[in-house]
Tab-separated table of N, CA and C in Angstrom:
chain	number	residue	atom	x	y	z
A	1060	MET	N	-49.373	114.692	-24.554
A	1060	MET	CA	-47.981	115.004	-24.757
A	1060	MET	C	-47.677	116.324	-24.059
A	1061	THR	N	-46.642	116.318	-23.236
A	1061	THR	CA	-46.306	117.525	-22.492
A	1061	THR	C	-44.969	118.122	-22.921
A	1062	ARG	N	-44.107	117.332	-23.568
A	1062	ARG	CA	-42.807	117.817	-24.012
A	1062	ARG	C	-42.665	117.605	-25.516
A	1063	ASN	N	-41.958	118.502	-26.152
A	1063	ASN	CA	-41.615	118.380	-27.572
A	1063	ASN	C	-42.810	118.313	-28.513
A	1064	GLN	N	-43.961	118.759	-28.057
A	1064	GLN	CA	-45.172	118.698	-28.873
A	1064	GLN	C	-45.022	119.524	-30.156
A	1065	GLU	N	-44.436	120.699	-30.024
A	1065	GLU	CA	-44.280	121.568	-31.185
A	1065	GLU	C	-43.355	120.934	-32.228
A	1066	GLN	N	-42.232	120.341	-31.780
A	1066	GLN	CA	-41.311	119.700	-32.715
A	1066	GLN	C	-41.961	118.505	-33.407
A	1067	LEU	N	-42.699	117.703	-32.642
A	1067	LEU	CA	-43.394	116.550	-33.227
A	1067	LEU	C	-44.375	117.030	-34.292
A	1068	GLN	N	-45.105	118.085	-33.998
A	1068	GLN	CA	-46.070	118.630	-34.953
A	1068	GLN	C	-45.368	119.162	-36.202
A	1069	GLN	N	-44.202	119.759	-36.012
A	1069	GLN	CA	-43.447	120.265	-37.163
A	1069	GLN	C	-43.018	119.134	-38.092
A	1070	TRP	N	-42.488	118.037	-37.523
A	1070	TRP	CA	-42.093	116.898	-38.358
A	1070	TRP	C	-43.323	116.302	-39.046
A	1071	TYR	N	-44.435	116.263	-38.348
A	1071	TYR	CA	-45.681	115.757	-38.930
A	1071	TYR	C	-46.096	116.631	-40.113
A	1072	ASN	N	-46.070	117.931	-39.931
A	1072	ASN	CA	-46.473	118.871	-40.982
A	1072	ASN	C	-45.512	118.874	-42.164
A	1073	GLN	N	-44.247	118.568	-41.918
A	1073	GLN	CA	-43.243	118.584	-42.977
A	1073	GLN	C	-43.201	117.301	-43.803
A	1074	PHE	N	-43.933	116.289	-43.388
A	1074	PHE	CA	-43.901	115.021	-44.116
A	1074	PHE	C	-44.352	115.207	-45.556
A	1075	THR	N	-43.600	114.620	-46.462
A	1075	THR	CA	-44.007	114.550	-47.863
A	1075	THR	C	-43.704	113.144	-48.363
A	1076	TRP	N	-44.519	112.684	-49.269
A	1076	TRP	CA	-44.298	111.360	-49.845
A	1076	TRP	C	-43.041	111.391	-50.711
A	1077	PRO	N	-42.180	110.386	-50.573
A	1077	PRO	CA	-40.948	110.380	-51.372
A	1077	PRO	C	-41.214	110.161	-52.855
A	1078	ASP	N	-42.323	109.492	-53.176
A	1078	ASP	CA	-42.686	109.264	-54.570
A	1078	ASP	C	-44.164	108.859	-54.629
A	1079	GLU	N	-44.698	108.907	-55.811
A	1079	GLU	CA	-46.122	108.595	-55.999
A	1079	GLU	C	-46.418	107.124	-55.737
A	1080	ASN	N	-45.486	106.234	-56.033
A	1080	ASN	CA	-45.707	104.804	-55.782
A	1080	ASN	C	-45.907	104.519	-54.294
A	1081	SER	N	-45.131	105.175	-53.447
A	1081	SER	CA	-45.274	104.979	-52.001
A	1081	SER	C	-46.623	105.498	-51.516
A	1082	ARG	N	-46.991	106.691	-51.980
A	1082	ARG	CA	-48.278	107.250	-51.586
A	1082	ARG	C	-49.409	106.323	-52.017
A	1083	THR	N	-49.335	105.825	-53.231
A	1083	THR	CA	-50.367	104.927	-53.748
A	1083	THR	C	-50.396	103.622	-52.965
A	1084	PHE	N	-49.226	103.081	-52.643
A	1084	PHE	CA	-49.186	101.838	-51.864
A	1084	PHE	C	-49.940	101.994	-50.555
A	1085	PHE	N	-49.629	103.041	-49.798
A	1085	PHE	CA	-50.270	103.216	-48.491
A	1085	PHE	C	-51.749	103.564	-48.637
A	1086	ALA	N	-52.089	104.320	-49.655
A	1086	ALA	CA	-53.501	104.664	-49.877
A	1086	ALA	C	-54.330	103.424	-50.198
A	1087	ASN	N	-53.708	102.436	-50.829
A	1087	ASN	CA	-54.420	101.216	-51.224
A	1087	ASN	C	-54.129	100.025	-50.324
A	1088	CYS	N	-53.327	100.237	-49.313
A	1088	CYS	CA	-52.930	99.148	-48.413
A	1088	CYS	C	-54.066	98.831	-47.448
A	1089	ARG	N	-54.629	97.691	-47.614
A	1089	ARG	CA	-55.697	97.261	-46.711
A	1089	ARG	C	-55.354	95.864	-46.206
A	1090	VAL	N	-54.891	95.812	-44.978
A	1090	VAL	CA	-54.542	94.542	-44.365
A	1090	VAL	C	-55.585	94.290	-43.278
A	1091	PRO	N	-56.560	93.436	-43.556
A	1091	PRO	CA	-57.665	93.223	-42.607
A	1091	PRO	C	-57.180	92.798	-41.222
A	1092	GLY	N	-57.744	93.434	-40.210
A	1092	GLY	CA	-57.465	93.063	-38.824
A	1092	GLY	C	-56.169	93.590	-38.253
A	1093	ILE	N	-55.369	94.269	-39.036
A	1093	ILE	CA	-54.081	94.766	-38.551
A	1093	ILE	C	-54.287	96.081	-37.806
A	1094	ARG	N	-53.556	96.218	-36.710
A	1094	ARG	CA	-53.520	97.492	-35.999
A	1094	ARG	C	-52.073	97.774	-35.621
A	1095	CYS	N	-51.806	99.019	-35.322
A	1095	CYS	CA	-50.454	99.462	-35.012
A	1095	CYS	C	-50.421	99.947	-33.558
A	1096	VAL	N	-49.426	99.487	-32.818
A	1096	VAL	CA	-49.198	99.951	-31.452
A	1096	VAL	C	-47.775	100.503	-31.402
A	1097	ILE	N	-47.649	101.730	-30.907
A	1097	ILE	CA	-46.348	102.399	-30.829
A	1097	ILE	C	-46.004	102.615	-29.362
A	1098	ILE	N	-44.843	102.120	-28.965
A	1098	ILE	CA	-44.332	102.388	-27.616
A	1098	ILE	C	-43.433	103.615	-27.743
A	1099	ALA	N	-43.732	104.661	-26.965
A	1099	ALA	CA	-43.050	105.938	-27.151
A	1099	ALA	C	-43.028	106.736	-25.851
A	1100	ALA	N	-42.315	107.849	-25.894
A	1100	ALA	CA	-42.299	108.832	-24.803
A	1100	ALA	C	-41.974	110.183	-25.417
A	1101	ASP	N	-42.553	111.222	-24.864
A	1101	ASP	CA	-42.417	112.550	-25.471
A	1101	ASP	C	-41.046	113.199	-25.267
A	1102	TRP	N	-40.214	112.632	-24.427
A	1102	TRP	CA	-38.888	113.189	-24.192
A	1102	TRP	C	-37.858	112.705	-25.215
A	1103	CYS	N	-38.211	111.716	-26.027
A	1103	CYS	CA	-37.251	111.036	-26.899
A	1103	CYS	C	-37.172	111.691	-28.280
A	1104	GLY	N	-35.976	112.083	-28.674
A	1104	GLY	CA	-35.773	112.694	-29.980
A	1104	GLY	C	-36.128	111.787	-31.144
A	1105	ASP	N	-35.848	110.488	-31.021
A	1105	ASP	CA	-36.205	109.553	-32.091
A	1105	ASP	C	-37.715	109.452	-32.242
A	1106	VAL	N	-38.435	109.513	-31.138
A	1106	VAL	CA	-39.899	109.512	-31.186
A	1106	VAL	C	-40.389	110.752	-31.908
A	1107	VAL	N	-39.840	111.899	-31.535
A	1107	VAL	CA	-40.271	113.177	-32.114
A	1107	VAL	C	-40.044	113.191	-33.627
A	1108	ARG	N	-38.964	112.607	-34.101
A	1108	ARG	CA	-38.653	112.589	-35.531
A	1108	ARG	C	-39.429	111.506	-36.281
A	1109	ASN	N	-39.550	110.328	-35.699
A	1109	ASN	CA	-40.014	109.160	-36.453
A	1109	ASN	C	-41.501	108.854	-36.324
A	1110	VAL	N	-42.078	109.083	-35.174
A	1110	VAL	CA	-43.500	108.764	-34.990
A	1110	VAL	C	-44.402	109.589	-35.909
A	1111	PRO	N	-44.104	110.868	-36.163
A	1111	PRO	CA	-44.965	111.593	-37.106
A	1111	PRO	C	-45.036	110.925	-38.488
A	1112	VAL	N	-43.937	110.354	-38.924
A	1112	VAL	CA	-43.929	109.655	-40.217
A	1112	VAL	C	-44.825	108.429	-40.131
A	1113	VAL	N	-44.691	107.666	-39.050
A	1113	VAL	CA	-45.519	106.471	-38.879
A	1113	VAL	C	-46.998	106.865	-38.809
A	1114	PHE	N	-47.298	107.945	-38.091
A	1114	PHE	CA	-48.689	108.419	-38.047
A	1114	PHE	C	-49.211	108.685	-39.455
A	1115	ARG	N	-48.437	109.384	-40.267
A	1115	ARG	CA	-48.867	109.710	-41.632
A	1115	ARG	C	-49.109	108.433	-42.441
A	1116	LEU	N	-48.221	107.466	-42.304
A	1116	LEU	CA	-48.362	106.216	-43.053
A	1116	LEU	C	-49.598	105.440	-42.614
A	1117	MET	N	-49.820	105.375	-41.303
A	1117	MET	CA	-50.977	104.630	-40.785
A	1117	MET	C	-52.285	105.327	-41.160
A	1118	GLU	N	-52.274	106.651	-41.150
A	1118	GLU	CA	-53.466	107.399	-41.577
A	1118	GLU	C	-53.791	107.078	-43.032
A	1119	ALA	N	-52.771	107.113	-43.886
A	1119	ALA	CA	-52.988	106.848	-45.309
A	1119	ALA	C	-53.484	105.428	-45.538
A	1120	ALA	N	-52.981	104.484	-44.745
A	1120	ALA	CA	-53.348	103.073	-44.908
A	1120	ALA	C	-54.634	102.717	-44.171
A	1121	GLY	N	-55.138	103.625	-43.358
A	1121	GLY	CA	-56.346	103.336	-42.593
A	1121	GLY	C	-56.133	102.294	-41.509
A	1122	ILE	N	-54.922	102.235	-40.967
A	1122	ILE	CA	-54.603	101.260	-39.923
A	1122	ILE	C	-54.772	101.927	-38.565
A	1123	PRO	N	-55.672	101.396	-37.720
A	1123	PRO	CA	-55.850	101.963	-36.379
A	1123	PRO	C	-54.522	101.953	-35.612
A	1124	THR	N	-54.259	103.044	-34.922
A	1124	THR	CA	-52.980	103.210	-34.233
A	1124	THR	C	-53.198	103.663	-32.803
A	1125	GLU	N	-52.425	103.063	-31.918
A	1125	GLU	CA	-52.488	103.386	-30.483
A	1125	GLU	C	-51.069	103.642	-29.993
A	1126	VAL	N	-50.901	104.589	-29.085
A	1126	VAL	CA	-49.597	104.892	-28.514
A	1126	VAL	C	-49.608	104.495	-27.044
A	1127	LEU	N	-48.594	103.724	-26.655
A	1127	LEU	CA	-48.388	103.374	-25.259
A	1127	LEU	C	-47.202	104.173	-24.739
A	1128	ILE	N	-47.382	104.868	-23.643
A	1128	ILE	CA	-46.277	105.622	-23.039
A	1128	ILE	C	-45.358	104.623	-22.341
A	1129	MET	N	-44.104	104.628	-22.743
A	1129	MET	CA	-43.156	103.623	-22.262
A	1129	MET	C	-43.172	103.485	-20.742
A	1130	GLU	N	-43.084	104.609	-20.034
A	1130	GLU	CA	-42.988	104.532	-18.573
A	1130	GLU	C	-44.225	103.908	-17.941
A	1131	ASP	N	-45.344	103.964	-18.618
A	1131	ASP	CA	-46.582	103.365	-18.100
A	1131	ASP	C	-46.751	101.911	-18.527
A	1132	HIS	N	-45.859	101.436	-19.404
A	1132	HIS	CA	-45.987	100.076	-19.952
A	1132	HIS	C	-44.622	99.399	-20.031
A	1133	LEU	N	-43.867	99.459	-18.941
A	1133	LEU	CA	-42.525	98.883	-18.934
A	1133	LEU	C	-42.547	97.376	-19.163
A	1134	ASP	N	-43.604	96.702	-18.694
A	1134	ASP	CA	-43.703	95.262	-18.921
A	1134	ASP	C	-43.780	94.956	-20.414
A	1135	THR	N	-44.527	95.753	-21.144
A	1135	THR	CA	-44.611	95.590	-22.599
A	1135	THR	C	-43.295	96.003	-23.237
A	1136	MET	N	-42.748	97.136	-22.831
A	1136	MET	CA	-41.481	97.618	-23.381
A	1136	MET	C	-40.402	96.551	-23.261
A	1137	ASP	N	-40.343	95.897	-22.114
A	1137	ASP	CA	-39.278	94.928	-21.871
A	1137	ASP	C	-39.408	93.668	-22.718
A	1138	GLN	N	-40.518	93.509	-23.395
A	1138	GLN	CA	-40.671	92.396	-24.339
A	1138	GLN	C	-40.102	92.755	-25.719
A	1139	PHE	N	-39.791	94.031	-25.922
A	1139	PHE	CA	-39.361	94.496	-27.232
A	1139	PHE	C	-38.104	95.357	-27.138
A	1140	LEU	N	-37.101	94.849	-26.439
A	1140	LEU	CA	-35.849	95.567	-26.286
A	1140	LEU	C	-35.096	95.608	-27.617
A	1141	THR	N	-34.285	96.623	-27.778
A	1141	THR	CA	-33.428	96.765	-28.948
A	1141	THR	C	-31.982	96.733	-28.463
A	1142	LEU	N	-31.215	95.774	-28.945
A	1142	LEU	CA	-29.817	95.623	-28.522
A	1142	LEU	C	-29.713	95.551	-27.004
A	1143	GLY	N	-30.716	94.944	-26.373
A	1143	GLY	CA	-30.729	94.775	-24.935
A	1143	GLY	C	-31.205	95.978	-24.135
A	1144	GLY	N	-31.640	97.027	-24.812
A	1144	GLY	CA	-32.052	98.240	-24.104
A	1144	GLY	C	-33.440	98.710	-24.502
A	1145	ARG	N	-33.942	99.643	-23.733
A	1145	ARG	CA	-35.267	100.242	-23.962
A	1145	ARG	C	-35.146	101.391	-24.949
A	1146	SER	N	-35.089	101.070	-26.205
A	1146	SER	CA	-34.989	102.083	-27.266
A	1146	SER	C	-36.363	102.288	-27.878
A	1147	ILE	N	-36.729	103.559	-28.015
A	1147	ILE	CA	-38.038	103.902	-28.568
A	1147	ILE	C	-37.861	104.883	-29.705
A	1148	PRO	N	-38.827	104.927	-30.603
A	1148	PRO	CA	-40.105	104.222	-30.595
A	1148	PRO	C	-39.962	102.769	-31.047
A	1149	VAL	N	-40.892	101.958	-30.575
A	1149	VAL	CA	-41.077	100.608	-31.075
A	1149	VAL	C	-42.455	100.594	-31.717
A	1150	VAL	N	-42.490	100.282	-32.999
A	1150	VAL	CA	-43.738	100.242	-33.761
A	1150	VAL	C	-44.078	98.779	-34.001
A	1151	LEU	N	-45.217	98.362	-33.466
A	1151	LEU	CA	-45.646	96.968	-33.590
A	1151	LEU	C	-46.880	96.884	-34.467
A	1152	PHE	N	-46.906	95.878	-35.294
A	1152	PHE	CA	-48.094	95.583	-36.095
A	1152	PHE	C	-48.681	94.298	-35.547
A	1153	LEU	N	-49.951	94.378	-35.142
A	1153	LEU	CA	-50.614	93.252	-34.501
A	1153	LEU	C	-51.748	92.742	-35.378
A	1154	ASP	N	-51.938	91.416	-35.358
A	1154	ASP	CA	-53.070	90.843	-36.082
A	1154	ASP	C	-54.318	90.904	-35.207
A	1155	ALA	N	-55.413	90.388	-35.708
A	1155	ALA	CA	-56.700	90.468	-35.002
A	1155	ALA	C	-56.665	89.786	-33.648
A	1156	GLU	N	-55.792	88.795	-33.481
A	1156	GLU	CA	-55.678	88.089	-32.202
A	1156	GLU	C	-54.668	88.730	-31.255
A	1157	GLY	N	-54.028	89.794	-31.688
A	1157	GLY	CA	-53.046	90.483	-30.853
A	1157	GLY	C	-51.629	89.979	-31.013
A	1158	GLY	N	-51.396	89.078	-31.959
A	1158	GLY	CA	-50.045	88.585	-32.213
A	1158	GLY	C	-49.233	89.589	-33.008
A	1159	VAL	N	-47.971	89.702	-32.679
A	1159	VAL	CA	-47.087	90.618	-33.388
A	1159	VAL	C	-46.712	90.002	-34.734
A	1160	VAL	N	-47.052	90.711	-35.806
A	1160	VAL	CA	-46.745	90.237	-37.163
A	1160	VAL	C	-45.733	91.135	-37.871
A	1161	GLY	N	-45.328	92.212	-37.210
A	1161	GLY	CA	-44.324	93.104	-37.759
A	1161	GLY	C	-43.830	94.062	-36.701
A	1162	ARG	N	-42.579	94.497	-36.869
A	1162	ARG	CA	-41.971	95.416	-35.900
A	1162	ARG	C	-41.022	96.356	-36.618
A	1163	TRP	N	-41.035	97.620	-36.191
A	1163	TRP	CA	-40.109	98.608	-36.737
A	1163	TRP	C	-39.605	99.478	-35.587
A	1164	GLY	N	-38.390	99.986	-35.728
A	1164	GLY	CA	-37.866	100.963	-34.788
A	1164	GLY	C	-36.591	100.507	-34.127
A	1165	PRO	N	-35.992	101.408	-33.425
A	1165	PRO	CA	-36.375	102.770	-33.083
A	1165	PRO	C	-36.012	103.811	-34.149
A	1166	ARG	N	-35.175	103.395	-35.106
A	1166	ARG	CA	-34.718	104.322	-36.151
A	1166	ARG	C	-34.678	103.573	-37.479
A	1167	PRO	N	-34.615	104.320	-38.588
A	1167	PRO	CA	-34.363	103.642	-39.861
A	1167	PRO	C	-33.038	102.870	-39.777
A	1168	THR	N	-32.956	101.755	-40.459
A	1168	THR	CA	-31.781	100.888	-40.380
A	1168	THR	C	-30.484	101.652	-40.621
A	1169	TYR	N	-30.447	102.475	-41.647
A	1169	TYR	CA	-29.241	103.232	-41.975
A	1169	TYR	C	-28.842	104.152	-40.819
A	1170	VAL	N	-29.810	104.773	-40.189
A	1170	VAL	CA	-29.534	105.690	-39.078
A	1170	VAL	C	-29.106	104.896	-37.836
A	1171	GLN	N	-29.638	103.690	-37.672
A	1171	GLN	CA	-29.350	102.856	-36.512
A	1171	GLN	C	-27.981	102.178	-36.592
A	1172	GLU	N	-27.418	102.040	-37.781
A	1172	GLU	CA	-26.147	101.306	-37.945
A	1172	GLU	C	-25.034	101.749	-36.996
A	1173	PRO	N	-24.812	103.041	-36.757
A	1173	PRO	CA	-23.741	103.421	-35.822
A	1173	PRO	C	-23.970	102.893	-34.398
A	1174	MET	N	-25.233	102.816	-33.960
A	1174	MET	CA	-25.499	102.300	-32.625
A	1174	MET	C	-25.258	100.798	-32.567
A	1175	VAL	N	-25.638	100.091	-33.616
A	1175	VAL	CA	-25.382	98.642	-33.683
A	1175	VAL	C	-23.880	98.391	-33.606
A	1176	ALA	N	-23.107	99.146	-34.378
A	1176	ALA	CA	-21.646	98.998	-34.369
A	1176	ALA	C	-21.067	99.362	-33.002
A	1177	PHE	N	-21.576	100.429	-32.407
A	1177	PHE	CA	-21.102	100.845	-31.089
A	1177	PHE	C	-21.337	99.746	-30.055
A	1178	LYS	N	-22.554	99.213	-30.018
A	1178	LYS	CA	-22.887	98.176	-29.032
A	1178	LYS	C	-22.012	96.945	-29.213
A	1179	ALA	N	-21.743	96.553	-30.459
A	1179	ALA	CA	-20.903	95.388	-30.722
A	1179	ALA	C	-19.465	95.627	-30.264
A	1180	ALA	N	-18.969	96.838	-30.438
A	1180	ALA	CA	-17.575	97.148	-30.108
A	1180	ALA	C	-17.375	97.567	-28.656
A	1181	ASN	N	-18.469	97.857	-27.933
A	1181	ASN	CA	-18.358	98.392	-26.570
A	1181	ASN	C	-19.282	97.651	-25.602
A	1182	PRO	N	-19.019	96.383	-25.346
A	1182	PRO	CA	-19.918	95.624	-24.468
A	1182	PRO	C	-19.810	95.995	-22.983
A	1183	ASP	N	-18.706	96.606	-22.587
A	1183	ASP	CA	-18.479	96.940	-21.176
A	1183	ASP	C	-18.877	98.390	-20.910
A	1184	ARG	N	-20.029	98.544	-20.263
A	1184	ARG	CA	-20.535	99.896	-19.963
A	1184	ARG	C	-19.647	100.636	-18.967
A	1185	GLU	N	-18.774	99.921	-18.263
A	1185	GLU	CA	-17.883	100.544	-17.285
A	1185	GLU	C	-16.522	100.897	-17.868
A	1186	ALA	N	-16.301	100.595	-19.143
A	1186	ALA	CA	-15.009	100.900	-19.766
A	1186	ALA	C	-14.779	102.416	-19.757
A	1187	PRO	N	-13.537	102.844	-19.577
A	1187	PRO	CA	-13.249	104.278	-19.477
A	1187	PRO	C	-13.639	105.086	-20.721
A	1188	ASP	N	-13.624	104.452	-21.890
A	1188	ASP	CA	-13.952	105.178	-23.119
A	1188	ASP	C	-15.393	104.961	-23.586
A	1189	TYR	N	-16.200	104.284	-22.790
A	1189	TYR	CA	-17.571	103.957	-23.196
A	1189	TYR	C	-18.373	105.222	-23.546
A	1190	GLN	N	-18.394	106.193	-22.661
A	1190	GLN	CA	-19.190	107.410	-22.889
A	1190	GLN	C	-18.676	108.215	-24.078
A	1191	ASP	N	-17.359	108.273	-24.236
A	1191	ASP	CA	-16.798	108.981	-25.395
A	1191	ASP	C	-17.204	108.290	-26.695
A	1192	ASN	N	-17.130	106.965	-26.714
A	1192	ASN	CA	-17.513	106.215	-27.909
A	1192	ASN	C	-19.010	106.330	-28.181
A	1193	LEU	N	-19.809	106.365	-27.122
A	1193	LEU	CA	-21.249	106.551	-27.270
A	1193	LEU	C	-21.547	107.923	-27.883
A	1194	ALA	N	-20.833	108.937	-27.439
A	1194	ALA	CA	-21.023	110.283	-27.983
A	1194	ALA	C	-20.699	110.324	-29.475
A	1195	VAL	N	-19.662	109.610	-29.885
A	1195	VAL	CA	-19.301	109.548	-31.300
A	1195	VAL	C	-20.413	108.856	-32.095
A	1196	ALA	N	-20.935	107.757	-31.570
A	1196	ALA	CA	-22.029	107.042	-32.247
A	1196	ALA	C	-23.255	107.943	-32.374
A	1197	ARG	N	-23.584	108.659	-31.318
A	1197	ARG	CA	-24.745	109.556	-31.358
A	1197	ARG	C	-24.545	110.696	-32.364
A	1198	GLN	N	-23.330	111.195	-32.462
A	1198	GLN	CA	-23.041	112.242	-33.457
A	1198	GLN	C	-23.282	111.722	-34.868
A	1199	GLU	N	-22.836	110.490	-35.112
A	1199	GLU	CA	-23.021	109.910	-36.440
A	1199	GLU	C	-24.504	109.656	-36.723
A	1200	ILE	N	-25.252	109.251	-35.710
A	1200	ILE	CA	-26.698	109.079	-35.874
A	1200	ILE	C	-27.325	110.404	-36.289
A	1201	MET	N	-26.983	111.477	-35.627
A	1201	MET	CA	-27.540	112.786	-35.957
A	1201	MET	C	-27.114	113.226	-37.358
A	1202	ARG	N	-25.883	112.929	-37.739
A	1202	ARG	CA	-25.435	113.267	-39.088
A	1202	ARG	C	-26.272	112.516	-40.121
A	1203	ARG	N	-26.562	111.250	-39.837
A	1203	ARG	CA	-27.346	110.438	-40.777
A	1203	ARG	C	-28.803	110.896	-40.838
A	1204	TYR	N	-29.346	111.349	-39.736
A	1204	TYR	CA	-30.699	111.926	-39.778
A	1204	TYR	C	-30.710	113.156	-40.673
A	1205	GLY	N	-29.672	113.965	-40.553
A	1205	GLY	CA	-29.614	115.202	-41.320
A	1205	GLY	C	-30.499	116.267	-40.696
A	1206	THR	N	-30.638	117.367	-41.391
A	1206	THR	CA	-31.414	118.488	-40.870
A	1206	THR	C	-32.746	118.662	-41.579
A	1207	ASP	N	-32.977	117.862	-42.609
A	1207	ASP	CA	-34.227	117.989	-43.356
A	1207	ASP	C	-35.050	116.699	-43.223
A	1208	THR	N	-36.005	116.518	-44.094
A	1208	THR	CA	-36.904	115.361	-44.002
A	1208	THR	C	-36.478	114.186	-44.881
A	1209	SER	N	-35.311	114.238	-45.473
A	1209	SER	CA	-34.920	113.180	-46.409
A	1209	SER	C	-34.854	111.810	-45.735
A	1210	TYR	N	-34.547	111.732	-44.440
A	1210	TYR	CA	-34.514	110.451	-43.730
A	1210	TYR	C	-35.891	109.769	-43.722
A	1211	GLN	N	-36.945	110.547	-43.870
A	1211	GLN	CA	-38.299	109.989	-43.779
A	1211	GLN	C	-38.570	108.945	-44.857
A	1212	ARG	N	-37.942	109.081	-46.010
A	1212	ARG	CA	-38.145	108.097	-47.076
A	1212	ARG	C	-37.691	106.706	-46.635
A	1213	LEU	N	-36.684	106.647	-45.757
A	1213	LEU	CA	-36.210	105.368	-45.242
A	1213	LEU	C	-37.304	104.687	-44.417
A	1214	ILE	N	-37.991	105.465	-43.599
A	1214	ILE	CA	-39.083	104.915	-42.789
A	1214	ILE	C	-40.207	104.444	-43.693
A	1215	VAL	N	-40.540	105.241	-44.695
A	1215	VAL	CA	-41.603	104.863	-45.631
A	1215	VAL	C	-41.278	103.509	-46.259
A	1216	GLU	N	-40.067	103.340	-46.746
A	1216	GLU	CA	-39.680	102.088	-47.410
A	1216	GLU	C	-39.667	100.909	-46.438
A	1217	GLU	N	-39.153	101.123	-45.227
A	1217	GLU	CA	-39.061	100.027	-44.263
A	1217	GLU	C	-40.442	99.586	-43.787
A	1218	VAL	N	-41.326	100.531	-43.531
A	1218	VAL	CA	-42.691	100.172	-43.103
A	1218	VAL	C	-43.447	99.537	-44.268
A	1219	LYS	N	-43.228	100.039	-45.457
A	1219	LYS	CA	-43.852	99.442	-46.645
A	1219	LYS	C	-43.428	97.967	-46.767
A	1220	ASP	N	-42.142	97.693	-46.603
A	1220	ASP	CA	-41.649	96.316	-46.664
A	1220	ASP	C	-42.308	95.422	-45.622
A	1221	ILE	N	-42.491	95.955	-44.418
A	1221	ILE	CA	-43.148	95.189	-43.354
A	1221	ILE	C	-44.574	94.863	-43.749
A	1222	LEU	N	-45.308	95.867	-44.190
A	1222	LEU	CA	-46.718	95.649	-44.550
A	1222	LEU	C	-46.864	94.719	-45.745
A	1223	GLN	N	-45.949	94.787	-46.680
A	1223	GLN	CA	-45.991	93.861	-47.823
A	1223	GLN	C	-45.788	92.415	-47.381
A	1224	GLY	N	-45.047	92.249	-46.283
A	1224	GLY	CA	-44.760	90.900	-45.787
A	1224	GLY	C	-45.847	90.307	-44.913
A	1225	ILE	N	-46.841	91.104	-44.572
A	1225	ILE	CA	-47.917	90.611	-43.698
A	1225	ILE	C	-48.975	89.911	-44.530
């Protein structure tokens, strides 16, 4: 990692379990043959905020984790587009044969909602108000992230739901 390393480390260090049940779930979560692959890049703010949480969860669950740098794995990235675009991080859960059995990302659902709404309402990238509307969506995403670690509980719950379903 060459960019944003300090910020990523800060989010990693600031992680706290939202409750004892979540900590216990991940500590006791043993899904045989499952591994985690994360498509990411160090320039991405969503990666810097969200991947540290995923790292903490995978460490607690004992799930082997590998990071693929998006620019070095565009063929893989293009198999996992979000709303038609290359949004990262993409967190994949693979079985022993390499089949995808779960997927998370690029943001917690609540944080992602403004982008989903924006994409639905703004299909024409050449429209005169496209960039202004995109800026509004991004502002709302940042508001939903907040300035503290409270958004992390959303990731914990969403990843927990995925692992429970495997």
